[in-house]
Amino acid sequence: MSGLLNADMQTLRGWAEQGWRWWLAELAGLVPRRWREGRHRRLALSLYDPLSGRLDPIGDARPRAPLAVVLPRDLVLTRLIETPALGARDLNKLITLDADRIMPLARGEALLAASARGPAGPGRIQVEVAGLPRARAEMLSLALAHAPRVPAAVLVGAPQPGLAQPVDLLPALRAAGLAGGAERSAAPLWLAVAFLFLINIGLLVWRDTATLDTMSALVDQQAPAVNVAHGIIARMRREDAIAAATVTARRKREPLALLARIDTALPSGTWLQRFTWTGDSVKLAGFHPAKVDVSGALRTAGMAVARYGDTSNAAPSPLGEPFEITLKLGKR
């Protein structure tokens, strides 16, 4: 992790390119072999002449097919070895590390590439290794630079139907900086895609900003009407509260309703002679049968008795015993 944090941009770019090549190699390994062989059959072949440095077309010219440069086999050192069963990327890395033992050239004096040829036993495969001296590789790079289009492969010998595919030296040439890559030729397209993507993001942001400004302006225009509506609603709520309070007070202090409550609460046989309503108090006077608790009956009915006067010691009356009661409204 410390190495990643301390790496400069050039190192990070190299690591990214290595990871990209590894990923492409892994994907290529997933492609069926017959499809990979068919790709070489669709190539437009051009033979490299080391004396003149020209690329001479082989067979019928196919202008739309990918270009493959064919190297004479006597221009390249080849050898057949056995290695553990490895992927294409790991195999080329193994060949590069063991170059001094495989080829009669010191490390760095030749560009190496390898291609699997088939199984050689449990866990092992036969590998054809091709080595191109660096001086010849530099001469070849001049011819590749003047090719009509970017080569898709640099093969050691022409492909033959029914035989193993030739070793491709193009990845080694690209790694050494002696050949341009197809992925670099696509860089302007990727830059155009990135530019259009940024423009698209900018347009989306601008559209959202314009929509937000329009909505804000609409809200500001509607603010006076909304404030008036809020005022009307608040006034209606206050009026509804006043009406509800009035209805509640009227229900509690309606004369006929109060008289009906009192009549229901009074004991049977009680005769009401006088009913006086003054402000928050009601004065009742009348007669009740003997041994009847008028005050208790009214309290049981939920009325507040403020004053009770019983004149049962007065002269007997055929109507009963007289009483006077003062009720307080709004209190229990």
mmCIF file of C-alpha atoms in Angstrom:
data_model
loop_
_atom_site.group_PDB
_atom_site.id
_atom_site.type_symbol
_atom_site.label_atom_id
_atom_site.label_comp_id
_atom_site.label_asym_id
_atom_site.label_seq_id
_atom_site.Cartn_x
_atom_site.Cartn_y
_atom_site.Cartn_z
ATOM 1 C CA MET A 1 0.000 0.000 0.000
ATOM 2 C CA SER A 2 2.879 2.392 0.760
ATOM 3 C CA GLY A 3 4.354 1.702 -2.689
ATOM 4 C CA LEU A 4 1.038 2.593 -4.301
ATOM 5 C CA LEU A 5 0.773 5.839 -2.358
ATOM 6 C CA ASN A 6 4.361 6.848 -3.132
ATOM 7 C CA ALA A 7 4.238 5.996 -6.869
ATOM 8 C CA ASP A 8 4.338 8.792 -9.441
ATOM 9 C CA MET A 9 1.929 9.173 -12.348
ATOM 10 C CA GLN A 10 4.244 7.443 -14.848
ATOM 11 C CA THR A 11 4.542 4.380 -12.608
ATOM 12 C CA LEU A 12 0.788 4.283 -12.048
ATOM 13 C CA ARG A 13 0.233 4.511 -15.804
ATOM 14 C CA GLY A 14 2.610 1.588 -16.366
ATOM 15 C CA TRP A 15 0.767 -0.496 -13.784
ATOM 16 C CA ALA A 16 -2.556 0.369 -15.405
ATOM 17 C CA GLU A 17 -1.263 -0.665 -18.849
ATOM 18 C CA GLN A 18 0.044 -3.956 -17.430
ATOM 19 C CA GLY A 19 -3.303 -4.639 -15.805
ATOM 20 C CA TRP A 20 -5.106 -3.833 -19.052
ATOM 21 C CA ARG A 21 -2.882 -6.184 -21.061
ATOM 22 C CA TRP A 22 -3.357 -8.919 -18.440
ATOM 23 C CA TRP A 23 -7.113 -8.509 -18.644
ATOM 24 C CA LEU A 24 -7.078 -8.684 -22.459
ATOM 25 C CA ALA A 25 -4.878 -11.786 -22.316
ATOM 26 C CA GLU A 26 -7.252 -13.446 -19.872
ATOM 27 C CA LEU A 27 -10.216 -12.632 -22.096
ATOM 28 C CA ALA A 28 -8.355 -13.944 -25.128
ATOM 29 C CA GLY A 29 -7.695 -17.176 -23.267
ATOM 30 C CA LEU A 30 -11.430 -17.652 -22.847
ATOM 31 C CA VAL A 31 -11.991 -17.510 -26.603
ATOM 32 C CA PRO A 32 -12.195 -21.003 -28.186
ATOM 33 C CA ARG A 33 -9.075 -22.029 -30.057
ATOM 34 C CA ARG A 34 -10.833 -22.467 -33.389
ATOM 35 C CA TRP A 35 -12.032 -18.898 -33.177
ATOM 36 C CA ARG A 36 -8.517 -17.646 -32.486
ATOM 37 C CA GLU A 37 -7.202 -19.667 -35.450
ATOM 38 C CA GLY A 38 -9.966 -18.275 -37.636
ATOM 39 C CA ARG A 39 -8.824 -14.759 -36.737
ATOM 40 C CA HIS A 40 -5.425 -15.451 -38.348
ATOM 41 C CA ARG A 41 -7.121 -16.791 -41.475
ATOM 42 C CA ARG A 42 -8.915 -13.477 -41.883
ATOM 43 C CA LEU A 43 -5.713 -11.412 -41.701
ATOM 44 C CA ALA A 44 -4.215 -9.555 -44.655
ATOM 45 C CA LEU A 45 -0.633 -10.924 -44.761
ATOM 46 C CA SER A 46 2.422 -8.878 -45.736
ATOM 47 C CA LEU A 47 5.925 -10.395 -45.887
ATOM 48 C CA TYR A 48 8.735 -8.372 -44.346
ATOM 49 C CA ASP A 49 11.893 -8.115 -46.475
ATOM 50 C CA PRO A 50 14.859 -7.362 -44.152
ATOM 51 C CA LEU A 51 17.084 -6.264 -47.043
ATOM 52 C CA SER A 52 14.803 -3.634 -48.505
ATOM 53 C CA GLY A 53 12.669 -2.996 -45.413
ATOM 54 C CA ARG A 54 9.470 -3.317 -47.475
ATOM 55 C CA LEU A 55 6.224 -5.076 -46.646
ATOM 56 C CA ASP A 56 5.123 -7.105 -49.668
ATOM 57 C CA PRO A 57 1.493 -8.347 -49.712
ATOM 58 C CA ILE A 58 1.015 -12.117 -49.752
ATOM 59 C CA GLY A 59 -1.858 -13.432 -51.840
ATOM 60 C CA ASP A 60 -4.960 -11.406 -52.599
ATOM 61 C CA ALA A 61 -4.995 -7.923 -51.130
ATOM 62 C CA ARG A 62 -7.742 -7.470 -48.510
ATOM 63 C CA PRO A 63 -7.853 -3.762 -47.680
ATOM 64 C CA ARG A 64 -10.466 -4.104 -44.932
ATOM 65 C CA ALA A 65 -8.848 -7.081 -43.152
ATOM 66 C CA PRO A 66 -6.459 -6.528 -40.210
ATOM 67 C CA LEU A 67 -2.802 -6.374 -41.265
ATOM 68 C CA ALA A 68 -0.404 -9.128 -40.171
ATOM 69 C CA VAL A 69 3.325 -8.799 -40.847
ATOM 70 C CA VAL A 70 5.034 -12.129 -41.559
ATOM 71 C CA LEU A 71 8.726 -12.482 -40.626
ATOM 72 C CA PRO A 72 10.965 -15.005 -42.385
ATOM 73 C CA ARG A 73 11.761 -17.846 -39.979
ATOM 74 C CA ASP A 74 15.502 -17.476 -40.608
ATOM 75 C CA LEU A 75 15.277 -13.942 -39.214
ATOM 76 C CA VAL A 76 14.161 -15.190 -35.796
ATOM 77 C CA LEU A 77 15.681 -17.651 -33.318
ATOM 78 C CA THR A 78 13.150 -20.317 -32.296
ATOM 79 C CA ARG A 79 13.202 -23.108 -29.766
ATOM 80 C CA LEU A 80 10.731 -25.677 -28.413
ATOM 81 C CA ILE A 81 10.739 -26.116 -24.614
ATOM 82 C CA GLU A 82 8.548 -27.544 -21.856
ATOM 83 C CA THR A 83 7.081 -25.412 -19.097
ATOM 84 C CA PRO A 84 4.366 -25.722 -16.434
ATOM 85 C CA ALA A 85 0.856 -25.114 -17.706
ATOM 86 C CA LEU A 86 0.486 -21.325 -17.541
ATOM 87 C CA GLY A 87 -1.622 -18.611 -19.117
ATOM 88 C CA ALA A 88 -0.329 -16.505 -21.988
ATOM 89 C CA ARG A 89 0.676 -13.566 -19.789
ATOM 90 C CA ASP A 90 2.417 -15.674 -17.147
ATOM 91 C CA LEU A 91 4.096 -17.721 -19.869
ATOM 92 C CA ASN A 92 5.624 -14.645 -21.503
ATOM 93 C CA LYS A 93 6.766 -13.389 -18.106
ATOM 94 C CA LEU A 94 8.461 -16.741 -17.420
ATOM 95 C CA ILE A 95 10.200 -16.640 -20.820
ATOM 96 C CA THR A 96 11.443 -13.111 -20.163
ATOM 97 C CA LEU A 97 12.876 -14.013 -16.754
ATOM 98 C CA ASP A 98 14.588 -17.146 -18.118
ATOM 99 C CA ALA A 99 15.802 -15.562 -21.358
ATOM 100 C CA ASP A 100 19.512 -16.180 -20.653
ATOM 101 C CA ARG A 101 18.984 -19.927 -20.419
ATOM 102 C CA ILE A 102 16.563 -20.242 -23.321
ATOM 103 C CA MET A 103 18.321 -18.109 -25.922
ATOM 104 C CA PRO A 104 22.036 -17.663 -26.747
ATOM 105 C CA LEU A 105 21.603 -13.942 -26.231
ATOM 106 C CA ALA A 106 21.932 -11.885 -23.085
ATOM 107 C CA ARG A 107 18.835 -10.426 -21.492
ATOM 108 C CA GLY A 108 17.828 -7.238 -23.267
ATOM 109 C CA GLU A 109 19.525 -8.164 -26.530
ATOM 110 C CA ALA A 110 16.445 -9.913 -27.948
ATOM 111 C CA LEU A 111 12.686 -9.584 -27.859
ATOM 112 C CA LEU A 112 11.055 -12.834 -26.775
ATOM 113 C CA ALA A 113 7.570 -14.218 -27.324
ATOM 114 C CA ALA A 114 6.068 -17.632 -26.693
ATOM 115 C CA SER A 115 3.090 -19.642 -27.857
ATOM 116 C CA ALA A 116 1.751 -22.908 -26.412
ATOM 117 C CA ARG A 117 1.876 -25.882 -28.753
ATOM 118 C CA GLY A 118 0.128 -28.570 -26.746
ATOM 119 C CA PRO A 119 0.346 -30.752 -23.623
ATOM 120 C CA ALA A 120 3.639 -32.396 -22.705
ATOM 121 C CA GLY A 121 2.524 -34.371 -19.673
ATOM 122 C CA PRO A 122 0.614 -33.863 -16.424
ATOM 123 C CA GLY A 123 0.627 -30.161 -15.657
ATOM 124 C CA ARG A 124 3.125 -29.314 -18.406
ATOM 125 C CA ILE A 125 2.904 -27.939 -21.946
ATOM 126 C CA GLN A 126 5.151 -27.593 -24.986
ATOM 127 C CA VAL A 127 5.988 -23.987 -25.816
ATOM 128 C CA GLU A 128 7.583 -22.509 -28.914
ATOM 129 C CA VAL A 129 9.815 -19.570 -28.023
ATOM 130 C CA ALA A 130 10.843 -16.992 -30.628
ATOM 131 C CA GLY A 131 13.630 -14.490 -30.118
ATOM 132 C CA LEU A 132 14.199 -11.474 -32.374
ATOM 133 C CA PRO A 133 17.546 -9.674 -31.895
ATOM 134 C CA ARG A 134 17.031 -6.093 -30.871
ATOM 135 C CA ALA A 135 18.973 -4.678 -33.827
ATOM 136 C CA ARG A 136 16.675 -6.491 -36.244
ATOM 137 C CA ALA A 137 13.659 -5.440 -34.176
ATOM 138 C CA GLU A 138 14.655 -1.795 -34.529
ATOM 139 C CA MET A 139 14.915 -2.185 -38.306
ATOM 140 C CA LEU A 140 11.533 -3.900 -38.314
ATOM 141 C CA SER A 141 10.013 -0.999 -36.367
ATOM 142 C CA LEU A 142 10.897 1.352 -39.229
ATOM 143 C CA ALA A 143 8.973 -0.838 -41.668
ATOM 144 C CA LEU A 144 6.017 -1.042 -39.273
ATOM 145 C CA ALA A 145 5.978 2.736 -38.968
ATOM 146 C CA HIS A 146 5.490 3.023 -42.756
ATOM 147 C CA ALA A 147 2.840 0.286 -42.911
ATOM 148 C CA PRO A 148 -0.478 1.331 -44.503
ATOM 149 C CA ARG A 149 -2.229 0.733 -41.175
ATOM 150 C CA VAL A 150 -1.396 -0.369 -37.662
ATOM 151 C CA PRO A 151 -0.461 -4.080 -37.691
ATOM 152 C CA ALA A 152 -2.641 -6.480 -35.743
ATOM 153 C CA ALA A 153 0.092 -9.154 -35.494
ATOM 154 C CA VAL A 154 3.780 -9.774 -36.281
ATOM 155 C CA LEU A 155 4.003 -13.511 -36.985
ATOM 156 C CA VAL A 156 7.058 -15.759 -37.186
ATOM 157 C CA GLY A 157 6.200 -17.460 -40.460
ATOM 158 C CA ALA A 158 2.963 -17.510 -42.393
ATOM 159 C CA PRO A 159 -0.036 -19.336 -40.895
ATOM 160 C CA GLN A 160 -0.635 -22.801 -42.347
ATOM 161 C CA PRO A 161 -4.033 -24.553 -42.326
ATOM 162 C CA GLY A 162 -4.096 -27.427 -39.855
ATOM 163 C CA LEU A 163 -0.872 -26.365 -38.109
ATOM 164 C CA ALA A 164 -0.270 -24.485 -34.900
ATOM 165 C CA GLN A 165 -0.453 -20.740 -35.189
ATOM 166 C CA PRO A 166 2.871 -18.868 -35.464
ATOM 167 C CA VAL A 167 4.343 -16.975 -32.550
ATOM 168 C CA ASP A 168 3.177 -13.364 -32.415
ATOM 169 C CA LEU A 169 5.988 -10.880 -31.613
ATOM 170 C CA LEU A 170 3.773 -7.781 -31.658
ATOM 171 C CA PRO A 171 3.188 -7.673 -27.851
ATOM 172 C CA ALA A 172 6.950 -7.799 -27.275
ATOM 173 C CA LEU A 173 7.523 -5.037 -29.824
ATOM 174 C CA ARG A 174 4.878 -2.897 -28.143
ATOM 175 C CA ALA A 175 6.359 -3.511 -24.699
ATOM 176 C CA ALA A 176 9.769 -2.399 -26.035
ATOM 177 C CA GLY A 177 8.256 0.720 -27.578
ATOM 178 C CA LEU A 178 9.053 -0.368 -31.137
ATOM 179 C CA ALA A 179 5.487 -0.704 -32.384
ATOM 180 C CA GLY A 180 2.344 1.322 -31.999
ATOM 181 C CA GLY A 181 -0.649 -0.330 -30.380
ATOM 182 C CA ALA A 182 -4.196 -0.468 -31.613
ATOM 183 C CA GLU A 183 -5.282 0.674 -28.197
ATOM 184 C CA ARG A 184 -3.323 3.911 -28.673
ATOM 185 C CA SER A 185 -4.916 4.531 -32.066
ATOM 186 C CA ALA A 186 -8.273 4.413 -30.296
ATOM 187 C CA ALA A 187 -7.193 7.069 -27.785
ATOM 188 C CA PRO A 188 -8.737 9.966 -29.771
ATOM 189 C CA LEU A 189 -12.051 8.112 -29.865
ATOM 190 C CA TRP A 190 -11.950 7.599 -26.119
ATOM 191 C CA LEU A 191 -11.095 11.277 -25.652
ATOM 192 C CA ALA A 192 -14.053 12.203 -27.851
ATOM 193 C CA VAL A 193 -16.312 9.909 -25.809
ATOM 194 C CA ALA A 194 -15.046 11.476 -22.571
ATOM 195 C CA PHE A 195 -15.563 14.973 -23.997
ATOM 196 C CA LEU A 196 -19.112 14.178 -25.090
ATOM 197 C CA PHE A 197 -19.804 12.594 -21.708
ATOM 198 C CA LEU A 198 -18.659 15.760 -19.931
ATOM 199 C CA ILE A 199 -20.807 17.860 -22.270
ATOM 200 C CA ASN A 200 -23.774 15.615 -21.484
ATOM 201 C CA ILE A 201 -23.197 16.008 -17.746
ATOM 202 C CA GLY A 202 -22.904 19.781 -18.197
ATOM 203 C CA LEU A 203 -26.167 19.912 -20.146
ATOM 204 C CA LEU A 204 -27.935 17.882 -17.470
ATOM 205 C CA VAL A 205 -26.655 20.211 -14.749
ATOM 206 C CA TRP A 206 -27.646 23.276 -16.787
ATOM 207 C CA ARG A 207 -31.113 21.869 -17.426
ATOM 208 C CA ASP A 208 -31.654 21.074 -13.747
ATOM 209 C CA THR A 209 -30.409 24.535 -12.765
ATOM 210 C CA ALA A 210 -32.738 26.197 -15.293
ATOM 211 C CA THR A 211 -35.674 24.112 -14.062
ATOM 212 C CA LEU A 212 -34.872 25.031 -10.456
ATOM 213 C CA ASP A 213 -34.657 28.731 -11.340
ATOM 214 C CA THR A 214 -38.003 28.559 -13.154
ATOM 215 C CA MET A 215 -39.619 26.842 -10.188
ATOM 216 C CA SER A 216 -38.131 29.405 -7.792
ATOM 217 C CA ALA A 217 -39.472 32.269 -9.925
ATOM 218 C CA LEU A 218 -42.919 30.630 -10.004
ATOM 219 C CA VAL A 219 -42.888 30.262 -6.218
ATOM 220 C CA ASP A 220 -41.920 33.921 -5.818
ATOM 221 C CA GLN A 221 -44.775 34.955 -8.130
ATOM 222 C CA GLN A 222 -47.300 32.906 -6.181
ATOM 223 C CA ALA A 223 -46.038 34.078 -2.761
ATOM 224 C CA PRO A 224 -48.553 36.997 -2.371
ATOM 225 C CA ALA A 225 -51.517 34.788 -3.278
ATOM 226 C CA VAL A 226 -50.257 32.055 -0.974
ATOM 227 C CA ASN A 227 -49.903 34.526 1.905
ATOM 228 C CA VAL A 228 -53.465 35.764 1.329
ATOM 229 C CA ALA A 229 -54.718 32.176 1.250
ATOM 230 C CA HIS A 230 -52.882 31.403 4.490
ATOM 231 C CA GLY A 231 -54.465 34.487 6.097
ATOM 232 C CA ILE A 232 -57.934 33.448 4.955
ATOM 233 C CA ILE A 233 -57.406 29.908 6.243
ATOM 234 C CA ALA A 234 -56.185 31.217 9.630
ATOM 235 C CA ARG A 235 -59.193 33.540 9.891
ATOM 236 C CA MET A 236 -61.566 30.675 8.995
ATOM 237 C CA ARG A 237 -59.984 28.508 11.669
ATOM 238 C CA ARG A 238 -60.435 31.261 14.265
ATOM 239 C CA GLU A 239 -64.061 31.711 13.232
ATOM 240 C CA ASP A 240 -64.641 27.959 13.409
ATOM 241 C CA ALA A 241 -63.140 27.915 16.913
ATOM 242 C CA ILE A 242 -65.378 30.830 17.997
ATOM 243 C CA ALA A 243 -68.438 29.108 16.525
ATOM 244 C CA ALA A 244 -67.571 25.848 18.251
ATOM 245 C CA ALA A 245 -67.097 27.651 21.569
ATOM 246 C CA THR A 246 -70.394 29.473 21.094
ATOM 247 C CA VAL A 247 -72.214 26.240 20.325
ATOM 248 C CA THR A 248 -70.665 24.591 23.386
ATOM 249 C CA ALA A 249 -71.596 27.502 25.653
ATOM 250 C CA ARG A 250 -75.068 27.642 24.230
ATOM 251 C CA ARG A 251 -75.464 23.932 24.723
ATOM 252 C CA LYS A 252 -74.426 24.282 28.365
ATOM 253 C CA ARG A 253 -76.439 27.456 29.113
ATOM 254 C CA GLU A 254 -79.516 27.076 26.969
ATOM 255 C CA PRO A 255 -82.464 27.908 29.282
ATOM 256 C CA LEU A 256 -84.739 25.135 28.095
ATOM 257 C CA ALA A 257 -81.897 22.599 28.135
ATOM 258 C CA LEU A 258 -80.854 23.682 31.654
ATOM 259 C CA LEU A 259 -84.438 23.542 32.826
ATOM 260 C CA ALA A 260 -84.795 20.046 31.382
ATOM 261 C CA ARG A 261 -81.618 18.900 33.201
ATOM 262 C CA ILE A 262 -82.820 20.328 36.481
ATOM 263 C CA ASP A 263 -86.289 18.788 36.034
ATOM 264 C CA THR A 264 -84.690 15.413 35.345
ATOM 265 C CA ALA A 265 -82.378 15.710 38.373
ATOM 266 C CA LEU A 266 -85.044 16.758 40.885
ATOM 267 C CA PRO A 267 -86.537 13.890 42.934
ATOM 268 C CA SER A 268 -90.004 12.683 42.098
ATOM 269 C CA GLY A 269 -92.752 14.700 43.737
ATOM 270 C CA THR A 270 -90.704 17.901 43.848
ATOM 271 C CA TRP A 271 -92.621 20.985 42.755
ATOM 272 C CA LEU A 272 -90.640 23.935 41.388
ATOM 273 C CA GLN A 273 -92.276 27.242 42.211
ATOM 274 C CA ARG A 274 -89.615 29.769 41.062
ATOM 275 C CA PHE A 275 -86.711 29.614 38.562
ATOM 276 C CA THR A 276 -84.409 32.646 38.485
ATOM 277 C CA TRP A 277 -81.337 32.825 36.180
ATOM 278 C CA THR A 278 -78.899 35.627 36.984
ATOM 279 C CA GLY A 279 -75.501 35.607 35.280
ATOM 280 C CA ASP A 280 -73.658 32.468 36.306
ATOM 281 C CA SER A 281 -76.113 31.419 38.995
ATOM 282 C CA VAL A 282 -79.586 29.925 39.029
ATOM 283 C CA LYS A 283 -81.902 30.205 42.037
ATOM 284 C CA LEU A 284 -84.529 27.515 42.513
ATOM 285 C CA ALA A 285 -87.428 27.674 45.003
ATOM 286 C CA GLY A 286 -90.189 25.215 45.530
ATOM 287 C CA PHE A 287 -91.472 22.286 47.658
ATOM 288 C CA HIS A 288 -90.265 18.730 47.995
ATOM 289 C CA PRO A 289 -91.773 15.691 49.704
ATOM 290 C CA ALA A 290 -90.745 14.903 53.252
ATOM 291 C CA LYS A 291 -87.360 13.326 53.817
ATOM 292 C CA VAL A 292 -86.128 13.952 50.234
ATOM 293 C CA ASP A 293 -82.549 15.231 49.640
ATOM 294 C CA VAL A 294 -82.935 17.719 46.783
ATOM 295 C CA SER A 295 -79.390 19.051 47.129
ATOM 296 C CA GLY A 296 -77.844 15.571 46.902
ATOM 297 C CA ALA A 297 -79.923 14.740 43.817
ATOM 298 C CA LEU A 298 -78.703 17.880 42.028
ATOM 299 C CA ARG A 299 -75.060 17.178 42.934
ATOM 300 C CA THR A 300 -75.448 13.624 41.671
ATOM 301 C CA ALA A 301 -76.657 15.065 38.338
ATOM 302 C CA GLY A 302 -73.402 17.049 38.058
ATOM 303 C CA MET A 303 -74.599 20.469 39.222
ATOM 304 C CA ALA A 304 -72.721 22.735 41.591
ATOM 305 C CA VAL A 305 -74.845 23.683 44.577
ATOM 306 C CA ALA A 306 -73.602 27.025 45.912
ATOM 307 C CA ARG A 307 -76.276 27.534 48.594
ATOM 308 C CA TYR A 308 -79.063 25.385 49.981
ATOM 309 C CA GLY A 309 -81.887 26.619 52.180
ATOM 310 C CA ASP A 310 -84.373 24.138 53.663
ATOM 311 C CA THR A 311 -87.410 25.601 55.512
ATOM 312 C CA SER A 312 -88.906 22.284 56.578
ATOM 313 C CA ASN A 313 -89.521 23.751 60.073
ATOM 314 C CA ALA A 314 -92.009 26.171 58.588
ATOM 315 C CA ALA A 315 -95.731 25.669 58.765
ATOM 316 C CA PRO A 316 -96.810 22.506 56.990
ATOM 317 C CA SER A 317 -98.116 22.967 53.450
ATOM 318 C CA PRO A 318 -100.122 20.565 51.318
ATOM 319 C CA LEU A 319 -97.478 21.014 48.571
ATOM 320 C CA GLY A 320 -94.639 19.663 50.764
ATOM 321 C CA GLU A 321 -91.643 21.126 52.520
ATOM 322 C CA PRO A 322 -90.275 24.385 51.044
ATOM 323 C CA PHE A 323 -86.633 24.750 49.866
ATOM 324 C CA GLU A 324 -84.366 27.295 48.190
ATOM 325 C CA ILE A 325 -81.221 26.298 46.226
ATOM 326 C CA THR A 326 -78.645 28.401 44.360
ATOM 327 C CA LEU A 327 -76.728 26.625 41.583
ATOM 328 C CA LYS A 328 -73.451 27.869 40.159
ATOM 329 C CA LEU A 329 -73.134 27.356 36.419
ATOM 330 C CA GLY A 330 -69.893 26.143 34.897
ATOM 331 C CA LYS A 331 -68.647 24.538 38.118
ATOM 332 C CA ARG A 332 -69.209 21.181 39.635
#
